[in-house]
PDB file of C-alpha atoms in Angstrom:
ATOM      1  CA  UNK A   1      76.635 262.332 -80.708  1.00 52.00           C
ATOM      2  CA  UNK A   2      75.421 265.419 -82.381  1.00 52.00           C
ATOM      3  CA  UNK A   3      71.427 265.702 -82.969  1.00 57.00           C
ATOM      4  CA  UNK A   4      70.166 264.163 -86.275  1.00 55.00           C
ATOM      5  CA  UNK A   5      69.474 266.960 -88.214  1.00 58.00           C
ATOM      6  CA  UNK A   6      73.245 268.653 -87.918  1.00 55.00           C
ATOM      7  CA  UNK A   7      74.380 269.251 -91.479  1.00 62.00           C
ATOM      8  CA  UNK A   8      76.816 266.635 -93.088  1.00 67.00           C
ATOM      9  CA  UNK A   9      76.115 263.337 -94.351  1.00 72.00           C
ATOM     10  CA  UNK A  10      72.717 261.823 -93.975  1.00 78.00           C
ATOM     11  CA  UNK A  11      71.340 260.947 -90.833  1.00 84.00           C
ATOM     12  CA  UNK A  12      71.048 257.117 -90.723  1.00 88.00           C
ATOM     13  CA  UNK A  13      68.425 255.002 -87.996  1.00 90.00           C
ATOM     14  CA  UNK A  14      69.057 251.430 -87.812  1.00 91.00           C
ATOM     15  CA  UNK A  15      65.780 249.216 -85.713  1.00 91.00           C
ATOM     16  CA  UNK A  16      67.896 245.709 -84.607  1.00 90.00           C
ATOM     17  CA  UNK A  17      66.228 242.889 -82.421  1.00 91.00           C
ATOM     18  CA  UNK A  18      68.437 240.560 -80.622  1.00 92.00           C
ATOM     19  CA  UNK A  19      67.746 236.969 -79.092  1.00 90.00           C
ATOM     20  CA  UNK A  20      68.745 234.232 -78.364  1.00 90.00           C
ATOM     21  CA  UNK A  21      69.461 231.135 -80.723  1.00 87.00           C
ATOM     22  CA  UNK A  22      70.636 227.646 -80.276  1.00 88.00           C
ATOM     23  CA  UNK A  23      72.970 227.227 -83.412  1.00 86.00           C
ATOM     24  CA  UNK A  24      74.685 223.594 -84.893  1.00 89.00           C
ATOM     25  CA  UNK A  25      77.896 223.300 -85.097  1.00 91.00           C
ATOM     26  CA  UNK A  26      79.698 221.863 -87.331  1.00 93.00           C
ATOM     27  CA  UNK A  27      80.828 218.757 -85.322  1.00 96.00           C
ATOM     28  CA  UNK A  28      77.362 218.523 -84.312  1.00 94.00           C
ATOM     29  CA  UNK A  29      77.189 220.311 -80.577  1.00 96.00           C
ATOM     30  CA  UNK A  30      74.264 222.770 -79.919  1.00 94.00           C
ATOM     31  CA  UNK A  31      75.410 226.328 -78.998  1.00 94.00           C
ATOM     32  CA  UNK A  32      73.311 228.975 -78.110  1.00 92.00           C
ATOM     33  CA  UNK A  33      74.494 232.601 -79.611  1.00 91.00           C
ATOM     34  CA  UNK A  34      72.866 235.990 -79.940  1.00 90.00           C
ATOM     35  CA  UNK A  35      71.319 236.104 -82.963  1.00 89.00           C
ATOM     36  CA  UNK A  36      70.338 239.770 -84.386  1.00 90.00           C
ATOM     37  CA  UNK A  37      68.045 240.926 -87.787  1.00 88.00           C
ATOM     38  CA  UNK A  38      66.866 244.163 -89.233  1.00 88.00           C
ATOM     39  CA  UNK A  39      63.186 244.684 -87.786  1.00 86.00           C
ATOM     40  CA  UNK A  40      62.639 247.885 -89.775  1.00 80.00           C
ATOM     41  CA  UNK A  41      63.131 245.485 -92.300  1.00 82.00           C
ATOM     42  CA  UNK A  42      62.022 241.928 -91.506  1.00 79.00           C
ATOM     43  CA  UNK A  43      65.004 240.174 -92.125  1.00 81.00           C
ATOM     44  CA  UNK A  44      66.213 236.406 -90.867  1.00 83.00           C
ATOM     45  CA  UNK A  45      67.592 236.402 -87.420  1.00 84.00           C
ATOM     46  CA  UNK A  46      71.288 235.741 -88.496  1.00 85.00           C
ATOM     47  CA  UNK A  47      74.632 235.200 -86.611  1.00 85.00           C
ATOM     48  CA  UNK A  48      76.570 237.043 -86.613  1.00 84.00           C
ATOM     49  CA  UNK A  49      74.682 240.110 -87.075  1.00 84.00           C
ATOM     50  CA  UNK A  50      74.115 242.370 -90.366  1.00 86.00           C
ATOM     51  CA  UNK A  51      76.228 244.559 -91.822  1.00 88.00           C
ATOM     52  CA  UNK A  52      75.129 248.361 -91.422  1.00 88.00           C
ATOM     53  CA  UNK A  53      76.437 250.632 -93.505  1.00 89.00           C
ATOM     54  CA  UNK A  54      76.646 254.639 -92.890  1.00 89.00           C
ATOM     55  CA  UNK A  55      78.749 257.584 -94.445  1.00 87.00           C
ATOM     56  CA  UNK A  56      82.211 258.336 -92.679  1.00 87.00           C
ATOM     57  CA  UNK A  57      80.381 261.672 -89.729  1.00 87.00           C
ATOM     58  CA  UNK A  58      76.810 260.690 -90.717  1.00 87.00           C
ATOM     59  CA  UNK A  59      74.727 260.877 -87.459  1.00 90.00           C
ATOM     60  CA  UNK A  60      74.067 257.192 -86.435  1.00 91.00           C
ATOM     61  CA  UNK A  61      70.856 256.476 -84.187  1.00 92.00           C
ATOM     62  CA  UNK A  62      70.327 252.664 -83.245  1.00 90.00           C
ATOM     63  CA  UNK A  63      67.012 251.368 -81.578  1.00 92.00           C
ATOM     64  CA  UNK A  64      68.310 247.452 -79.840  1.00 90.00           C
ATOM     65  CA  UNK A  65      64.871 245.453 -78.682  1.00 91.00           C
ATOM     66  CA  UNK A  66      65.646 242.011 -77.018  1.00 91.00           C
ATOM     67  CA  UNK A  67      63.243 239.215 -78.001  1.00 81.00           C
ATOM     68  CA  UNK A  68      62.542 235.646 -77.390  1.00 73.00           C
ATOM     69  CA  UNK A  69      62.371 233.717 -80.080  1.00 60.00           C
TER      70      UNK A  69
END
């Protein structure tokens, strides 16, 4: 992966937490899943995870904490 500051597209830096969940089905049956949010945004844990968007080259950097929840 080339540094962030090589020329091109932005540089983009994505903070995710992942834990894990215990989700209802629909028929009722508990499942636990990984369930992941946007901590440099406070978001709602959510399965499946968010969409992140970058520019086709754009350096990507991704920071993964795993929490309880």
């Amino acid at each position: 992966c080339p540094p962030l500051s090589a020329p091109g597209p932005a540089a983009r830096f994505f903070e995710l937490e992942i834990g894990d969940r215990s989700v209802m089905m629909v028929d009722g049956v508990d499942i636990n899943m990984l369930a992941f949010r946007r901590a440099d945004k406070q978001e709602a844990w959510r399965v499946p995870g968010p969409v992140l968007r970058v520019t086709e080259n754009a350096a990507v950097r991704i920071k993964l904490t795993n929490r309880r929840l």
